[in-house]
Coordinates of C-alpha atoms and ligand atoms in Angstrom, one line a residue:
X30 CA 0.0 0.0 0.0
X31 CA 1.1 3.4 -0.9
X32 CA 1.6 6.4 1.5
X33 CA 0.7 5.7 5.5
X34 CA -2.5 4.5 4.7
X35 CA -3.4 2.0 7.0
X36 CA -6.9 1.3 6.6
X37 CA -8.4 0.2 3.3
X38 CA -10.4 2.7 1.7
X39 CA -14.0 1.4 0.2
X40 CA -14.2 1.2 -3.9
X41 CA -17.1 2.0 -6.0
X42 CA -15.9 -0.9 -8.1
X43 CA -17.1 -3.8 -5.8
X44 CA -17.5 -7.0 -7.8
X45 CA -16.3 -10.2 -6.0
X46 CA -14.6 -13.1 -7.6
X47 CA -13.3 -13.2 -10.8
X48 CA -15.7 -12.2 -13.6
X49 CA -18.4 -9.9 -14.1
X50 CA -21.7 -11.1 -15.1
X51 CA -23.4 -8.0 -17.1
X52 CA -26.8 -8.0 -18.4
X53 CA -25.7 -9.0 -22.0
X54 CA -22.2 -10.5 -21.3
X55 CA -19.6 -12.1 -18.9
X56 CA -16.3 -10.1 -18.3
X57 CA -13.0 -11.3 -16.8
X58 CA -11.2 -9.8 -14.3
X59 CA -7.3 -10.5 -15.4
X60 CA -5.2 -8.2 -13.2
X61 CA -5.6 -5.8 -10.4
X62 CA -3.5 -3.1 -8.5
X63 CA -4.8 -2.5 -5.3
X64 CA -4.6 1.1 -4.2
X65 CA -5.5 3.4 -6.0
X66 CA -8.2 0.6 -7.8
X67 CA -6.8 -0.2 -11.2
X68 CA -8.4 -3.0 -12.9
X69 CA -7.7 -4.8 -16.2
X70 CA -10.5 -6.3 -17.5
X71 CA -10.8 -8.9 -20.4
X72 CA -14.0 -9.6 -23.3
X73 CA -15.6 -6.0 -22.5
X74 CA -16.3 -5.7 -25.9
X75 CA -16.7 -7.8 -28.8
X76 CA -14.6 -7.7 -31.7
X77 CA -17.5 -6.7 -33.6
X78 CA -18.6 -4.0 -31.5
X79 CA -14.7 -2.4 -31.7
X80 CA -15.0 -2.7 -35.4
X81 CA -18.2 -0.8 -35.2
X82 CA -17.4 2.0 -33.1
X83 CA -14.0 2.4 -35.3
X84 CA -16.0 2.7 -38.0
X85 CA -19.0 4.9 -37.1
X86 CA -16.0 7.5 -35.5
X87 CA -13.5 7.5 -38.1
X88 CA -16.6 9.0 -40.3
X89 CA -17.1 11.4 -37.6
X90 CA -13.7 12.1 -37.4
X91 CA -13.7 13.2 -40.8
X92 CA -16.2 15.7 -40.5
X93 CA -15.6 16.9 -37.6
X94 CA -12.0 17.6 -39.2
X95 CA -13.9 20.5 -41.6
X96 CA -13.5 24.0 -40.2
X97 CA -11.0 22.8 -37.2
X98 CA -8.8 25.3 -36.7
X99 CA -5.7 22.7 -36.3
X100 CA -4.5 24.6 -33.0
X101 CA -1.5 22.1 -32.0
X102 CA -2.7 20.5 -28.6
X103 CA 0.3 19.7 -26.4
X104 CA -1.3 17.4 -23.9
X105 CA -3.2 15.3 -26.2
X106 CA -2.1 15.2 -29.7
X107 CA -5.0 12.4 -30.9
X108 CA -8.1 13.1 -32.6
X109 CA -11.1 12.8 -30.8
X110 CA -15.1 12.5 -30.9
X111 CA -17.9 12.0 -28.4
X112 CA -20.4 8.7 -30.1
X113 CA -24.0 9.8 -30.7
X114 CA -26.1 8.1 -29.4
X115 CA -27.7 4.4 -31.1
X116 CA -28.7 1.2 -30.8
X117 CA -24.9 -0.4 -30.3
X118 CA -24.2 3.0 -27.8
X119 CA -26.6 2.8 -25.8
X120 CA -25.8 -1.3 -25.6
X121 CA -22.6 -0.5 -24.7
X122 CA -23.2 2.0 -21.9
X123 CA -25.4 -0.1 -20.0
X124 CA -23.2 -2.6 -19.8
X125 CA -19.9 -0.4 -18.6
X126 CA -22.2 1.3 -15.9
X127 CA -22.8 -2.4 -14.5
X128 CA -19.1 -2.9 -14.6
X129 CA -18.7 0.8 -13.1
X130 CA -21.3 0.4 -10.4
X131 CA -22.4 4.0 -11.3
X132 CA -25.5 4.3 -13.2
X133 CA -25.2 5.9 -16.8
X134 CA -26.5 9.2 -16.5
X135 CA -23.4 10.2 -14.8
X136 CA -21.5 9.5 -17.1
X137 CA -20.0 12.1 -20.0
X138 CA -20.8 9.6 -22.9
X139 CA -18.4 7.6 -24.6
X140 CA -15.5 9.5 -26.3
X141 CA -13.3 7.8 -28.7
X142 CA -9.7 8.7 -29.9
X143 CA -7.5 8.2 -32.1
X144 CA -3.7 7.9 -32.3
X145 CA -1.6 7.7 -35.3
X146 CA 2.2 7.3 -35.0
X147 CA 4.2 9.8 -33.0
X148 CA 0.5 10.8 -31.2
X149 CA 0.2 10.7 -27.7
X150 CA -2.0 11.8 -24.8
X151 CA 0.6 12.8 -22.2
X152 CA 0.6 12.2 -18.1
X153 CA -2.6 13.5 -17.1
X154 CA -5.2 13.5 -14.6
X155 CA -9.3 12.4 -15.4
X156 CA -10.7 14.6 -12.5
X157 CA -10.9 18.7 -13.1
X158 CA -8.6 20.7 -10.3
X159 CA -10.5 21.9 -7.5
X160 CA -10.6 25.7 -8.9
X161 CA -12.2 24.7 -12.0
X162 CA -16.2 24.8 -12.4
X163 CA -16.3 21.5 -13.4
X164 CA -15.1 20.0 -10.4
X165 CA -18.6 21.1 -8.9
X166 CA -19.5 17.8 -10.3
X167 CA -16.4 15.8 -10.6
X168 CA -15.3 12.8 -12.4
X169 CA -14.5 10.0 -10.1
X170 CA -13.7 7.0 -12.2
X171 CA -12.6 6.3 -15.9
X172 CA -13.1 2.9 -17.9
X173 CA -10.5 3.1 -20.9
X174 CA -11.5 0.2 -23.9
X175 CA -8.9 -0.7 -26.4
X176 CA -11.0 -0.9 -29.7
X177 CA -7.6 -2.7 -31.9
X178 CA -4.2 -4.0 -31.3
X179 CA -1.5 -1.3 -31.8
X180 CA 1.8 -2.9 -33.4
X181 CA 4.1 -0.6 -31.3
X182 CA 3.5 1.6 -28.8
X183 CA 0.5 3.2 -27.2
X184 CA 0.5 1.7 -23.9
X185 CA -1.5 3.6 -21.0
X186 CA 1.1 4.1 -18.7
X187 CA 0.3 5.1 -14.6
X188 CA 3.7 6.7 -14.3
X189 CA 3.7 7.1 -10.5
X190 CA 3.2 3.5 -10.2
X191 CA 5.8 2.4 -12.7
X192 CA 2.5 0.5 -14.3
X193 CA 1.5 0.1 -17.9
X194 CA -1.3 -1.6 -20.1
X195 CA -0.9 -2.5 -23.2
X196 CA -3.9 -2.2 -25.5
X197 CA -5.7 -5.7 -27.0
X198 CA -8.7 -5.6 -28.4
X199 CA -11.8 -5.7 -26.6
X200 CA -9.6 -5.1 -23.4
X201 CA -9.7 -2.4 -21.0
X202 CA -8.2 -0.2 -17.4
X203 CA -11.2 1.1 -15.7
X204 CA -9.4 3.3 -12.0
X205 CA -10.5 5.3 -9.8
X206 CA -10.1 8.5 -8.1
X207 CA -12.9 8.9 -5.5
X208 CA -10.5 8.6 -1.9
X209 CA -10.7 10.8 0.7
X210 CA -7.0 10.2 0.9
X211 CA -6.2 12.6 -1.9
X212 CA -3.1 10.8 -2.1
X213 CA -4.6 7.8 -3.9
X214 CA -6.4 10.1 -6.7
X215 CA -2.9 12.1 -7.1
X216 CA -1.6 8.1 -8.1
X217 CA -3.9 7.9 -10.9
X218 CA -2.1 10.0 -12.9
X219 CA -1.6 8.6 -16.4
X220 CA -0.8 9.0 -20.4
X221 CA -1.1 7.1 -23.5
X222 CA 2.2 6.6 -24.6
X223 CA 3.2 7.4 -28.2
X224 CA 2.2 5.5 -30.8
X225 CA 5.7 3.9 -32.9
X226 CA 3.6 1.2 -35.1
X227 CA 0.0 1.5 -36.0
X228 CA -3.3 3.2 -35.2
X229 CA -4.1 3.2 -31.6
X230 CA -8.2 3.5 -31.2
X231 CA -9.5 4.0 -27.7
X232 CA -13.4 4.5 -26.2
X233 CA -13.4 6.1 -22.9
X234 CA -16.2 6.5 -20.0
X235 CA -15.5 8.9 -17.7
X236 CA -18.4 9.0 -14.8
X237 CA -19.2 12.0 -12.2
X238 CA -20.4 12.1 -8.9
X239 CA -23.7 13.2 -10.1
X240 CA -25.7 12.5 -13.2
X241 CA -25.2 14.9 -16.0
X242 CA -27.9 13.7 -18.5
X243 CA -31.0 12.5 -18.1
X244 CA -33.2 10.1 -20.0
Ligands
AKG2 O1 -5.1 6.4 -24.6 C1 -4.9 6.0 -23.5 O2 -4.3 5.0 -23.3 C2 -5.5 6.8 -22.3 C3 -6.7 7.6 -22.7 C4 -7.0 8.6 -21.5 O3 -6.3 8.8 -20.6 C5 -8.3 9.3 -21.6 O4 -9.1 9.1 -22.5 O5 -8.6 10.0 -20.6
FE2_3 FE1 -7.2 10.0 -19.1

């Protein structure tokens, strides 16, 4: 355990044993790292499903593209777009707010990036700094889905804990940040390491204390 932490904080993620039965499909647990929460789950999505959400967001991408003013982002150099909302979406939701034991209207939708070679989204945090309006209704846990193998490259990286995934398709790292030891959340801090080989695609589900949609 990190720090002088010497009781064991409570998680939102809560599932015992070692898969987690969803309403539409089983999911493995394949590694853990204790405190702060970081879990590596296996079969979240189906190979099918990645194909489809490439697909529908590369067309996206390319619109969205039009009329961008190409401002060089430091911090994240990928592409990115938030998935309307359809059939396969809203599938997919449900099912990573039963992983995420936080029900879906708190969550920001699902965004999904991509990184060419060189790209990278360097060592950040998912929660917004105290001062910032947004952290009225904070983020408090993340669920990152790897939607393609990536040749080289691209791992998500927790740099204060010397820790790093590297994406497979239909895998993913949910964490969280929702401690009262602030400690913990300052551990979650984490980057997508630069792409060498290969398109990296990612869909991430960022929830908040509160719901921000309703439906
Ligand atoms: O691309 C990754 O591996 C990490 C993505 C990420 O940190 C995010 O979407 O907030
Ligand atoms: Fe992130």
């Amino acid at each position: 355990m990190i720090g002088n932490t010497t009781e064991k904080e409570r998680t939102i993620f809560d599932h015992a044993g070692n898969t987690i039965t969803t309403e539409d499909r089983e999911i493995r647990i394949l590694a853990k790292y204790e405190a702060p929460l970081i879990v590596v789950l296996g079969d979240v999505l189906s190979n099918e499903e990645c194909d489809e959400l490439i697909r529908h967001s590369r067309q996206q991408l390319q619109r969205s593209k039009i009329g961008e003013d190409h401002a060089v982002n430091q911090i994240r150099t990928s592409s990115g777009v938030f998935c309307e909302e359809n059939e396969t979406i809203t599938r997919i939701e449900k099912r990573l707010s039963q992983i995420m034991n936080i029900p879906v209207e708190h969550s920001d939708g699902l965004q999904v990036l991509l990184y060419t070679p060189g790209q990278e989204y360097r060592p950040h945090y998912d929660f917004f700094t105290e001062t910032s309006r947004a952290s009225a209704n904070n983020r408090i846990s993340t669920l990152v889905m790897y939607l393609n193998d990536v040749e080289e490259g691209g791992e998500t990286a927790f740099p204060m804990l010397n820790f790093s995934i590297v994406p497979n398709k239909g895998m993913a790292v949910y964490f969280e940040y929702f401690y009262n030891n602030h400690e913990l959340n300052d551990f979650t801090l984490h980057a997508g390491t630069p792409v060498i080989k290969g398109e990296k695609w990612v869909a991430t589900m960022w929830m908040r204390r509160q719901a921000v949609r309703f439906s």
